Tab-separated table of C-alpha atoms in Angstrom:
chain	number	residue	atom	x	y	z
A	401	MET	CA	121.354	155.907	64.291
A	402	GLU	CA	120.504	159.408	65.576
A	403	LYS	CA	122.732	160.942	68.168
A	404	THR	CA	122.294	164.232	70.000
A	405	ILE	CA	125.439	166.197	70.570
A	406	GLY	CA	124.925	169.493	72.438
A	407	ASN	CA	122.245	171.288	70.429
A	408	THR	CA	122.713	169.199	67.315
A	409	THR	CA	121.152	165.901	66.320
A	410	VAL	CA	123.340	163.994	63.869
A	411	ASN	CA	123.040	160.755	61.913
A	412	MET	CA	125.829	158.371	62.716
A	413	GLY	CA	126.546	155.156	60.786
A	414	ASP	CA	127.186	151.805	62.449
A	415	ASP	CA	130.883	152.448	62.056
A	416	GLY	CA	130.654	155.581	64.236
A	417	TYR	CA	131.242	157.990	61.361
A	418	LEU	CA	128.886	160.846	60.442
A	419	VAL	CA	126.611	160.047	57.534
A	420	ASP	CA	126.383	163.650	56.302
A	421	LEU	CA	129.185	166.199	56.556
A	422	ASN	CA	126.557	168.992	56.493
A	423	GLU	CA	125.531	167.999	60.008
A	424	TRP	CA	129.061	168.594	61.254
A	425	ASN	CA	129.984	171.636	63.308
A	426	GLN	CA	132.712	172.513	65.784
A	427	GLU	CA	130.666	171.400	68.757
A	428	VAL	CA	130.104	167.971	67.168
A	429	ALA	CA	133.814	167.692	66.417
A	430	THR	CA	134.785	168.623	69.963
A	431	GLU	CA	132.428	165.999	71.341
A	432	ILE	CA	133.639	163.183	69.045
A	433	ALA	CA	137.228	164.159	69.800
A	434	GLN	CA	136.532	163.797	73.504
A	435	GLU	CA	135.195	160.279	72.892
A	436	GLU	CA	138.569	159.577	71.242
A	437	GLY	CA	140.368	161.115	74.213
A	438	ILE	CA	141.569	164.131	72.261
A	439	THR	CA	141.289	167.821	73.207
A	440	LEU	CA	141.253	169.868	70.015
A	441	THR	CA	143.848	172.626	69.542
A	442	ASP	CA	144.499	175.020	66.635
A	443	GLU	CA	146.827	172.407	65.123
A	444	HIS	CA	144.030	169.836	65.169
A	445	TRP	CA	141.571	172.220	63.518
A	446	LYS	CA	143.987	172.923	60.658
A	447	VAL	CA	144.281	169.206	59.940
A	448	LEU	CA	140.505	168.681	60.155
A	449	GLU	CA	139.882	171.522	57.707
A	450	TYR	CA	142.453	170.077	55.307
A	451	LEU	CA	140.834	166.620	55.461
A	452	GLN	CA	137.380	168.079	54.799
A	453	ASN	CA	138.631	170.089	51.821
A	454	GLN	CA	140.356	167.053	50.287
A	455	HIS	CA	137.234	164.985	50.840
A	456	LYS	CA	135.092	167.599	49.083
A	457	LYS	CA	137.509	167.452	46.140
A	458	ASP	CA	137.157	163.612	46.040
A	459	VAL	CA	140.852	163.115	46.704
A	460	PRO	CA	141.391	159.726	48.397
A	461	LEU	CA	143.102	160.284	51.733
A	462	THR	CA	146.134	158.349	52.872
A	463	ILE	CA	148.548	158.936	55.720
A	464	ARG	CA	151.184	159.594	53.058
A	465	ASN	CA	149.336	162.423	51.317
A	466	VAL	CA	148.392	164.034	54.626
A	467	GLY	CA	152.097	163.878	55.527
A	468	LYS	CA	152.983	165.614	52.271
A	469	SER	CA	150.243	168.257	52.581
A	470	GLY	CA	152.382	170.886	54.260
A	471	VAL	CA	149.743	171.112	57.024
A	472	VAL	CA	151.354	168.459	59.201
A	473	ASP	CA	154.036	165.798	58.744
A	474	ILE	CA	153.364	162.126	59.462
A	475	LYS	CA	154.998	162.233	62.877
A	476	GLY	CA	153.016	165.319	63.832
A	477	PHE	CA	149.827	163.682	62.544
A	478	TYR	CA	150.419	160.722	64.893
A	479	ALA	CA	151.162	163.095	67.774
A	480	LEU	CA	147.853	164.929	67.240
A	481	PHE	CA	145.720	161.839	66.683
A	482	PRO	CA	147.534	158.941	68.375
A	483	GLU	CA	147.310	155.331	67.161
A	484	GLY	CA	145.091	155.403	64.053
A	485	PRO	CA	145.521	159.051	62.979
A	486	LEU	CA	143.648	158.893	59.687
A	487	LYS	CA	140.766	156.872	61.113
A	488	LYS	CA	140.415	159.115	64.170
A	489	ALA	CA	140.903	162.418	62.364
A	490	SER	CA	138.381	161.427	59.655
A	491	ARG	CA	135.823	160.574	62.300
A	492	ILE	CA	136.298	163.905	64.078
A	493	ALA	CA	136.241	165.773	60.733
A	494	GLY	CA	132.851	164.225	59.932
A	495	ILE	CA	134.026	162.534	56.734
A	496	PRO	CA	133.637	158.829	55.869
A	497	LYS	CA	135.875	156.104	57.267
A	498	PRO	CA	138.999	155.995	55.089
A	499	VAL	CA	139.082	153.170	52.552
A	500	SER	CA	142.723	152.929	51.627
A	501	CYS	CA	142.621	149.160	51.722
A	502	ILE	CA	142.823	147.407	48.399
B	902	MET	CA	147.405	156.620	6.280
B	903	ILE	CA	149.491	154.660	8.786
B	904	LYS	CA	148.683	155.302	12.435
B	905	ASN	CA	150.649	154.525	15.556
B	906	ILE	CA	149.917	152.858	18.859
B	907	VAL	CA	152.743	152.992	21.360
B	908	ILE	CA	152.731	150.741	24.444
B	909	LEU	CA	155.049	151.676	27.312
B	910	GLY	CA	156.163	148.613	29.262
B	911	ALA	CA	156.442	144.976	28.126
B	912	GLY	CA	155.466	143.316	31.395
B	913	THR	CA	152.280	141.341	31.966
B	914	ALA	CA	149.832	144.048	30.859
B	915	GLY	CA	151.855	145.570	28.007
B	916	THR	CA	152.788	142.227	26.433
B	917	MET	CA	149.178	141.077	26.644
B	918	MET	CA	147.914	144.283	24.976
B	919	SER	CA	150.456	143.992	22.142
B	920	ASN	CA	149.044	140.526	21.391
B	921	HIS	CA	145.409	141.636	21.682
B	922	LEU	CA	145.923	144.660	19.453
B	923	ARG	CA	147.975	142.954	16.749
B	924	ARG	CA	145.182	140.412	16.315
B	925	ALA	CA	142.450	143.071	16.338
B	926	LEU	CA	143.950	145.839	14.196
B	927	SER	CA	144.713	146.004	10.474
B	928	GLU	CA	148.143	146.663	8.983
B	929	ASP	CA	147.236	150.377	8.876
B	930	TRP	CA	148.222	150.430	12.518
B	931	ASN	CA	151.845	150.313	13.582
B	932	ILE	CA	152.237	148.894	17.059
B	933	THR	CA	155.372	149.694	19.038
B	934	ILE	CA	156.166	148.386	22.501
B	935	ILE	CA	159.013	149.874	24.550
B	936	ASP	CA	160.814	148.439	27.581
B	937	GLN	CA	164.265	148.853	29.075
B	938	ARG	CA	164.601	145.224	30.188
B	939	THR	CA	165.351	142.171	28.074
B	940	GLU	CA	163.782	139.647	30.465
B	941	HIS	CA	160.150	138.918	31.264
B	942	HIS	CA	159.713	137.637	34.818
B	943	TYR	CA	156.845	135.470	36.021
B	944	GLN	CA	156.379	137.634	39.099
B	945	PRO	CA	153.983	135.332	41.006
B	946	GLY	CA	156.953	132.953	41.091
B	947	TYR	CA	159.065	135.262	43.295
B	948	LEU	CA	157.053	134.111	46.307
B	949	PHE	CA	158.312	130.534	45.917
B	950	VAL	CA	161.996	131.303	45.348
B	951	PRO	CA	162.950	131.884	49.027
B	952	PHE	CA	161.632	128.403	49.856
B	953	GLY	CA	163.508	126.675	47.045
B	954	VAL	CA	160.322	125.687	45.160
B	955	TYR	CA	161.340	127.631	42.039
B	956	GLU	CA	164.821	128.410	40.799
B	957	PRO	CA	165.400	131.722	39.000
B	958	GLU	CA	165.519	129.988	35.613
B	959	ASP	CA	161.944	128.720	36.100
B	960	ILE	CA	160.550	132.219	36.092
B	961	VAL	CA	162.646	134.214	33.623
B	962	LYS	CA	162.231	134.199	29.844
B	963	PRO	CA	163.268	136.649	27.101
B	964	ILE	CA	160.775	139.497	26.549
B	965	GLU	CA	160.900	139.127	22.771
B	966	LYS	CA	159.557	135.583	22.919
B	967	PHE	CA	156.071	136.910	23.801
B	968	ILE	CA	155.858	139.911	21.492
B	969	PRO	CA	153.969	138.847	18.352
B	970	ASP	CA	155.197	139.239	14.783
B	971	GLY	CA	154.186	142.579	13.413
B	972	VAL	CA	154.840	144.442	16.642
B	973	ASN	CA	157.938	146.598	16.864
B	974	LEU	CA	159.829	145.892	20.108
B	975	VAL	CA	162.125	148.747	21.169
B	976	LEU	CA	164.586	148.227	24.025
B	977	GLY	CA	165.649	151.272	25.988
B	978	ALA	CA	164.694	153.709	28.739
B	979	ILE	CA	161.871	156.194	28.231
B	980	GLU	CA	162.713	159.733	29.245
B	981	ARG	CA	159.417	161.546	28.932
B	982	ILE	CA	155.865	161.541	27.659
B	983	TYR	CA	154.670	164.782	26.052
B	984	PRO	CA	150.862	164.535	26.124
B	985	ASP	CA	150.445	167.895	24.336
B	986	LYS	CA	152.639	166.778	21.451
B	987	ASP	CA	151.459	163.127	21.362
B	988	LYS	CA	155.056	162.094	21.602
B	989	VAL	CA	157.338	159.849	23.676
B	990	VAL	CA	161.051	160.609	23.928
B	991	MET	CA	163.616	157.965	24.839
B	992	ALA	CA	166.738	158.502	26.968
B	993	SER	CA	168.691	157.976	23.748
B	994	GLY	CA	166.907	160.972	22.216
B	995	LYS	CA	164.889	158.822	19.804
B	996	GLU	CA	161.274	159.990	19.485
B	997	PHE	CA	158.015	158.158	18.864
B	998	ASP	CA	154.847	159.944	17.773
B	999	TYR	CA	151.617	158.226	18.660
B	1000	ASP	CA	147.916	158.418	17.906
B	1001	ILE	CA	147.154	156.244	20.935
B	1002	LEU	CA	149.398	155.682	23.941
B	1003	ILE	CA	149.024	152.805	26.412
B	1004	VAL	CA	150.837	153.187	29.716
B	1005	ALA	CA	151.726	149.789	31.215
B	1006	THR	CA	154.842	150.687	33.185
B	1007	GLY	CA	153.791	148.805	36.323
B	1008	THR	CA	154.928	149.392	39.856
B	1009	ASP	CA	158.150	148.687	41.701
B	1010	ILE	CA	159.457	148.723	45.255
B	1011	ALA	CA	160.968	151.935	46.604
B	1012	PRO	CA	162.984	150.872	49.689
B	1013	GLU	CA	164.662	154.302	49.778
B	1014	GLU	CA	161.334	155.750	50.973
B	1015	THR	CA	161.838	154.279	54.462
B	1016	GLU	CA	164.562	155.682	56.689
B	1017	GLY	CA	167.263	153.107	57.376
B	1018	MET	CA	165.919	150.398	55.060
B	1019	MET	CA	168.875	150.527	52.699
B	1020	GLY	CA	172.355	149.938	54.119
B	1021	PRO	CA	174.838	147.151	54.719
B	1022	HIS	CA	172.007	145.013	56.153
B	1023	TRP	CA	170.042	145.116	52.846
B	1024	HIS	CA	169.743	141.580	51.483
B	1025	LYS	CA	171.756	140.383	54.538
B	1026	ASP	CA	169.157	140.622	57.354
B	1027	VAL	CA	166.580	142.822	55.627
B	1028	PHE	CA	165.041	141.359	52.490
B	1029	ASP	CA	162.348	142.042	49.945
B	1030	PHE	CA	160.812	139.263	47.870
B	1031	TYR	CA	159.332	141.524	45.185
B	1032	THR	CA	162.503	141.376	43.109
B	1033	LEU	CA	164.372	138.319	41.876
B	1034	GLU	CA	167.532	139.580	43.627
B	1035	GLY	CA	165.705	139.920	46.956
B	1036	ALA	CA	163.961	136.544	46.670
B	1037	THR	CA	167.220	134.809	45.693
B	1038	ALA	CA	169.176	136.427	48.551
B	1039	LEU	CA	166.478	135.306	50.969
B	1040	ALA	CA	166.624	131.716	49.657
B	1041	LYS	CA	170.338	131.735	50.439
B	1042	LYS	CA	169.721	133.137	53.932
B	1043	PHE	CA	167.019	130.582	54.760
B	1044	LYS	CA	169.145	127.676	53.548
B	1045	ASP	CA	171.298	127.601	56.653
B	1046	TRP	CA	169.467	129.948	59.021
B	1047	GLU	CA	169.417	128.521	62.507
B	1048	GLY	CA	166.237	130.274	63.548
B	1049	GLY	CA	165.175	133.342	65.486
B	1050	LYS	CA	162.535	135.979	64.944
B	1051	LEU	CA	161.199	136.398	61.428
B	1052	VAL	CA	159.226	139.618	60.987
B	1053	ILE	CA	157.187	140.272	57.853
B	1054	ASN	CA	156.279	143.933	57.392
B	1055	ILE	CA	154.156	145.821	54.872
B	1056	VAL	CA	155.333	149.451	54.836
B	1057	GLU	CA	152.247	151.044	53.291
B	1058	MET	CA	149.360	150.296	50.950
B	1059	PRO	CA	148.765	149.981	48.060
B	1060	ILE	CA	151.168	147.173	47.134
B	1061	LYS	CA	151.423	144.781	44.248
B	1062	CYS	CA	149.654	141.485	44.972
B	1063	PRO	CA	148.236	142.434	48.392
B	1064	VAL	CA	147.910	138.784	49.461
B	1065	ALA	CA	151.565	137.878	48.814
B	1066	PRO	CA	152.896	138.958	52.247
B	1067	LEU	CA	150.333	136.743	53.960
B	1068	GLU	CA	151.158	133.844	51.639
B	1069	PHE	CA	154.801	134.397	52.492
B	1070	ALA	CA	154.003	134.010	56.202
B	1071	PHE	CA	152.051	130.780	55.563
B	1072	LEU	CA	154.775	129.313	53.357
B	1073	ALA	CA	157.461	130.233	55.906
B	1074	ASP	CA	155.502	128.408	58.605
B	1075	ALA	CA	155.289	125.264	56.458
B	1076	PHE	CA	158.909	125.549	55.286
B	1077	PHE	CA	160.378	125.677	58.794
B	1078	GLU	CA	158.052	122.949	59.970
B	1079	GLN	CA	159.242	120.686	57.169
B	1080	LYS	CA	162.821	121.472	58.120
B	1081	GLY	CA	161.976	120.337	61.644
B	1082	MET	CA	162.819	123.713	63.177
B	1083	ARG	CA	159.477	125.504	63.482
B	1084	ASP	CA	159.973	125.657	67.275
B	1085	LYS	CA	163.135	127.702	66.693
B	1086	VAL	CA	161.390	130.289	64.506
B	1087	GLU	CA	159.036	132.961	65.762
B	1088	ILE	CA	156.892	134.521	62.998
B	1089	ALA	CA	155.294	137.967	63.303
B	1090	PHE	CA	153.316	139.926	60.714
B	1091	ALA	CA	153.366	143.713	61.191
B	1092	THR	CA	150.856	145.494	58.966
B	1093	PRO	CA	149.530	149.061	58.627
B	1094	MET	CA	146.037	147.598	58.180
B	1095	SER	CA	143.789	146.721	61.082
B	1096	GLY	CA	143.864	143.020	60.161
B	1097	ALA	CA	145.687	140.435	58.103
B	1098	PHE	CA	143.922	141.068	54.822
B	1099	THR	CA	142.655	144.191	53.079
B	1100	LYS	CA	139.001	143.110	53.101
B	1101	PRO	CA	137.154	142.668	56.429
B	1102	LYS	CA	135.154	139.520	55.542
B	1103	ALA	CA	138.222	137.682	54.290
B	1104	THR	CA	140.169	138.828	57.351
B	1105	GLU	CA	137.518	137.286	59.571
B	1106	LYS	CA	137.654	134.024	57.609
B	1107	LEU	CA	141.427	133.892	57.545
B	1108	ASP	CA	142.032	134.768	61.147
B	1109	TYR	CA	141.896	131.120	62.261
B	1110	LEU	CA	144.698	130.248	59.841
B	1111	LEU	CA	147.038	132.669	61.565
B	1112	LYS	CA	146.209	131.217	64.961
B	1113	GLU	CA	146.561	127.659	63.675
B	1114	LYS	CA	149.959	128.473	62.226
B	1115	ASN	CA	151.084	130.456	65.261
B	1116	ILE	CA	151.714	133.685	63.370
B	1117	GLU	CA	151.520	136.808	65.523
B	1118	ILE	CA	149.655	139.728	63.941
B	1119	ILE	CA	150.825	143.247	64.805
B	1120	PRO	CA	148.061	145.467	63.343
B	1121	ASP	CA	148.030	149.255	62.744
B	1122	PHE	CA	151.814	149.272	62.493
B	1123	ASN	CA	153.021	152.124	60.276
B	1124	VAL	CA	156.779	151.768	60.056
B	1125	MET	CA	158.749	154.998	60.406
B	1126	SER	CA	162.322	153.738	60.426
B	1127	ILE	CA	164.527	150.676	60.455
B	1128	ASP	CA	167.654	150.355	62.581
B	1129	GLY	CA	169.766	147.781	60.770
B	1130	GLU	CA	172.367	147.565	63.490
B	1131	ALA	CA	170.007	147.158	66.454
B	1132	LYS	CA	167.686	145.055	64.234
B	1133	THR	CA	164.510	146.892	65.161
B	1134	ILE	CA	161.675	148.557	63.278
B	1135	THR	CA	159.870	151.492	64.851
B	1136	ASP	CA	156.470	152.856	63.889
B	1137	TYR	CA	155.135	156.417	64.016
B	1138	ALA	CA	153.301	155.689	67.242
B	1139	GLY	CA	156.604	154.730	68.903
B	1140	LYS	CA	156.029	150.948	68.872
B	1141	GLU	CA	159.232	148.951	68.447
B	1142	VAL	CA	159.551	145.420	67.057
B	1143	SER	CA	162.846	143.539	66.982
B	1144	TYR	CA	163.795	140.986	64.329
B	1145	ASP	CA	166.542	138.624	63.326
B	1146	VAL	CA	165.339	138.451	59.745
B	1147	LEU	CA	163.107	141.212	58.387
B	1148	VAL	CA	161.125	140.508	55.237
B	1149	THR	CA	159.798	143.865	54.140
B	1150	VAL	CA	157.339	144.863	51.468
B	1151	PRO	CA	158.641	148.376	50.821
B	1152	THR	CA	156.531	151.299	49.604
B	1153	ASN	CA	155.392	150.575	46.056
B	1154	LYS	CA	155.638	153.317	43.449
B	1155	GLY	CA	154.855	153.694	39.784
B	1156	SER	CA	157.522	154.645	37.268
B	1157	ASP	CA	159.545	157.879	37.717
B	1158	LEU	CA	158.576	158.527	34.114
B	1159	MET	CA	155.202	159.812	35.375
B	1160	GLU	CA	156.944	162.308	37.639
B	1161	ARG	CA	159.267	163.467	34.856
B	1162	SER	CA	156.277	163.878	32.551
B	1163	GLY	CA	154.232	165.638	35.231
B	1164	ILE	CA	151.287	163.238	34.945
B	1165	GLY	CA	151.462	160.993	38.044
B	1166	ASP	CA	149.951	161.162	41.521
B	1167	GLU	CA	152.111	161.293	44.676
B	1168	LEU	CA	153.073	157.636	44.178
B	1169	ASN	CA	153.670	158.070	40.420
B	1170	TYR	CA	150.502	156.235	39.418
B	1171	ILE	CA	148.650	157.622	36.428
B	1172	PRO	CA	145.133	158.949	37.146
B	1173	THR	CA	142.774	156.640	35.243
B	1174	ASP	CA	139.028	156.153	34.898
B	1175	ARG	CA	138.241	153.046	36.929
B	1176	ALA	CA	135.593	151.729	34.504
B	1177	THR	CA	136.870	152.716	31.021
B	1178	LEU	CA	140.662	152.665	31.661
B	1179	GLN	CA	141.094	155.922	29.777
B	1180	SER	CA	143.610	158.120	31.562
B	1181	LYS	CA	142.527	161.436	32.989
B	1182	VAL	CA	145.611	163.028	31.426
B	1183	LYS	CA	144.379	163.093	27.823
B	1184	GLU	CA	141.767	161.206	25.848
B	1185	ASN	CA	144.262	159.344	23.636
B	1186	ILE	CA	146.225	158.025	26.622
B	1187	PHE	CA	145.023	154.784	28.209
B	1188	ALA	CA	146.493	152.884	31.146
B	1189	ILE	CA	146.433	149.292	32.336
B	1190	GLY	CA	147.748	147.106	35.132
B	1191	ASP	CA	149.759	148.234	38.133
B	1192	ALA	CA	150.575	151.636	36.586
B	1193	THR	CA	147.063	153.056	37.146
B	1194	ASN	CA	145.655	154.666	40.285
B	1195	ILE	CA	142.327	152.777	40.101
B	1196	PRO	CA	141.103	151.265	43.383
B	1197	ALA	CA	141.580	147.644	42.262
B	1198	SER	CA	144.253	145.181	43.362
B	1199	LYS	CA	147.582	145.438	41.630
B	1200	ALA	CA	147.680	141.877	40.304
B	1201	GLY	CA	148.117	139.908	37.097
B	1202	SER	CA	144.538	138.664	37.105
B	1203	VAL	CA	143.317	142.266	37.277
B	1204	ALA	CA	145.520	143.200	34.305
B	1205	HIS	CA	144.069	140.223	32.424
B	1206	PHE	CA	140.456	141.285	33.040
B	1207	GLU	CA	141.328	144.905	32.246
B	1208	GLY	CA	142.914	143.780	28.975
B	1209	GLU	CA	139.648	142.600	27.474
B	1210	VAL	CA	137.927	145.866	28.461
B	1211	LEU	CA	140.788	148.029	27.228
B	1212	LEU	CA	140.901	146.263	23.862
B	1213	GLU	CA	137.218	146.966	23.325
B	1214	ASN	CA	137.579	150.590	24.383
B	1215	ILE	CA	140.530	151.214	22.100
B	1216	LEU	CA	138.549	149.804	19.178
B	1217	ARG	CA	135.635	152.052	20.181
B	1218	TYR	CA	137.934	155.069	20.489
B	1219	ILE	CA	139.348	154.423	17.017
B	1220	SER	CA	135.884	154.270	15.494
B	1221	GLY	CA	134.702	157.343	17.413
B	1222	LYS	CA	132.238	155.477	19.620
B	1223	GLU	CA	131.548	156.145	23.262
B	1224	LEU	CA	133.747	154.145	25.634
B	1225	LYS	CA	132.246	151.289	27.601
B	1226	GLU	CA	132.337	151.413	31.394
B	1227	GLY	CA	133.282	147.763	31.332
B	1228	PHE	CA	135.764	147.221	34.132
B	1229	ASP	CA	134.261	146.201	37.472
B	1230	GLY	CA	137.476	145.803	39.487
B	1231	HIS	CA	137.456	142.021	39.094
B	1232	ALA	CA	140.360	140.213	40.784
B	1233	ASN	CA	140.928	136.494	41.201
B	1234	CYS	CA	143.757	135.360	43.448
B	1235	PHE	CA	145.047	132.099	44.775
B	1236	ILE	CA	146.417	132.328	48.309
B	1237	GLU	CA	148.984	129.670	49.176
B	1238	THR	CA	148.501	128.470	52.729
B	1239	GLY	CA	151.362	125.951	52.823
B	1240	HIS	CA	151.447	122.125	52.985
B	1241	GLY	CA	150.157	121.827	49.414
B	1242	LYS	CA	146.953	123.734	50.020
B	1243	ALA	CA	145.612	127.067	48.857
B	1244	LEU	CA	142.611	129.353	49.081
B	1245	LEU	CA	140.986	131.113	46.156
B	1246	ILE	CA	139.352	134.537	46.299
B	1247	ASP	CA	137.271	136.286	43.638
B	1248	PHE	CA	136.066	139.865	44.131
B	1249	ASN	CA	135.492	143.268	42.517
B	1250	TYR	CA	134.924	146.964	43.348
B	1251	THR	CA	131.627	146.285	45.067
B	1252	HIS	CA	131.801	142.706	46.333
B	1253	GLU	CA	134.244	141.518	48.956
B	1254	PRO	CA	135.631	137.990	48.654
B	1255	VAL	CA	133.106	135.458	49.969
B	1256	SER	CA	132.826	131.682	50.064
B	1257	GLY	CA	131.338	129.623	47.223
B	1258	THR	CA	132.487	127.672	44.177
B	1259	PHE	CA	134.470	128.641	41.071
B	1260	PRO	CA	134.291	128.877	38.106
B	1261	PHE	CA	131.086	126.801	37.836
B	1262	PRO	CA	128.382	127.947	40.275
B	1263	GLY	CA	127.586	125.164	42.748
B	1264	VAL	CA	130.104	122.798	41.154
B	1265	GLY	CA	133.594	124.201	41.443
B	1266	PRO	CA	135.946	122.405	41.162
B	1267	LEU	CA	137.645	125.229	43.031
B	1268	ASN	CA	136.454	126.428	46.420
B	1269	LEU	CA	136.300	130.104	47.290
B	1270	LEU	CA	137.743	131.298	50.590
B	1271	LYS	CA	138.373	127.719	51.728
B	1272	GLU	CA	141.619	125.770	51.873
B	1273	SER	CA	141.957	122.878	49.455
B	1274	ARG	CA	144.532	120.840	47.540
B	1275	MET	CA	142.687	121.551	44.281
B	1276	ASN	CA	143.211	125.276	44.790
B	1277	HIS	CA	146.932	124.682	45.240
B	1278	MET	CA	147.031	122.709	41.994
B	1279	GLY	CA	145.279	125.641	40.357
B	1280	LYS	CA	147.968	127.973	41.626
B	1281	MET	CA	150.776	125.753	40.378
B	1282	ALA	CA	149.086	125.287	36.988
B	1283	PHE	CA	148.845	129.050	36.707
B	1284	LYS	CA	152.532	129.334	35.729
B	1285	TRP	CA	151.785	127.406	32.541
B	1286	ILE	CA	148.634	129.428	31.920
B	1287	TYR	CA	150.604	132.651	32.419
B	1288	TRP	CA	153.343	131.861	29.889
B	1289	ASN	CA	151.080	130.183	27.360
B	1290	MET	CA	147.761	131.999	27.543
B	1291	LEU	CA	147.624	135.038	29.781
B	1292	ILE	CA	150.385	137.264	28.457
B	1293	THR	CA	149.664	136.274	24.887
B	1294	GLY	CA	146.155	137.603	25.356
B	1295	ARG	CA	144.166	134.357	25.111
B	1296	HIS	CA	140.804	134.201	26.805
B	1297	LEU	CA	141.034	131.931	29.845
B	1298	PRO	CA	138.476	129.110	29.644
B	1299	PHE	CA	135.384	129.519	31.865
B	1300	VAL	CA	136.677	132.693	33.529
B	1301	THR	CA	134.597	135.793	32.794
B	1302	THR	CA	135.902	139.348	32.618
B	1303	LYS	CA	133.126	140.610	34.861
B	1304	MET	CA	132.908	138.943	38.244
B	1305	GLN	CA	130.208	136.259	38.352
B	1306	GLU	CA	127.760	136.564	41.223
B	1307	ALA	CA	126.275	133.059	40.893
B	1308	GLY	CA	127.761	130.355	43.108
B	1309	LYS	CA	128.806	132.825	45.778
B	1310	ASN	CA	127.464	133.076	49.317
B	1311	PHE	CA	126.745	136.771	49.815
B	1312	ASP	CA	125.132	137.844	53.071
């Protein structure tokens, strides 16, 4: 599904996550964050950058390893992205829906 | 020249590999298996202990009984693995050099990871059922419990036997009904996942069971702390759930040995190739069962299917051949639903559990993702299969290592 956000047209999967991280930019992130009811601050951006870097390194993301990253602790992560922090933050960061479920 | 294979851990996976390898390798290979315990537990049996179905003696046997002749069993704690020196050092200072190392140290609960979980309430109002002590203490509690709110909580994934907490909820429902006091017991299931089961299709199929059994699901609940005095659990989002009896599945972690040796991930699981089962630490180190970080269920059936792949790959490694990407993530689990019925699920890395028949396509006799008495009989018969075939490395009749796609109803 194509979606136009500001000046950018992005491909979004049925699950609402970006298909290609290369189509991500700050404007796209801001827009998706608004859909989630979140206004992005410097703290948010640091977390998003961390998630993208881990994703590029193929490191599976869990709430636990985000909490141990030194970027934010688990409580802070919930405060920034309330309710489902990893699901929401991944969506805003333009990376795939987390699959921690085994 | 004599060569050495050392297996760390004599649980389900390690014991099975010692049997496989002793049959497959010549006398030029010394096989040593190391464990600090003297007892082998049939872990699927823990689930039934709280409800008085099994007594402890039904599920505990001596480790040595299942280690074949010609394998050296060493009892004691392992201090460290030195991958650069191809050496394992015991707490006693004794050293073992190896040509091939197999890590089968499993996973265990780590209740200390959650604030407030341990304390005077531990095994009094807050119980685990992933240890024999926890399951036995819970049996005692349930014996004369007069009812109240029973909360089942998974702290975080991954856990050993991901379906066990759900089975526990189903069995509790049936247990209190049979005692004629189901109306006095409220059952809630608080999980960090967005549904009852880890796979969406199975969750959809199983949802009706929870409704039918009047079990309340509290999804997306990531527990932060437990207050043993106030009897509440609180999650990171600030949600609070009160309990009278809390049955927790604490954080699961691999052995501290990985941390001491500097080779584990943040949960002490050993990084492993998901298809070949060779570790990513060094080419002569392999891993099997719950100890690995592969994205498959931590379950005995998975260890069994891995065992046949690992045996082949060790033989290939010894003869200098390329390893086979043989493991597909195959898992096969019975799910007890209470009242003498069970479900059966069969899945792998790429296919979610679906409905169908097993093991014979179109025939069964077992039904996939559907409650039946036959499935329950399969689950109960599994104890015999475990002691007599599975851990001694026998091929289970009709069950293939790779998941079969025939007989299944994929979309």
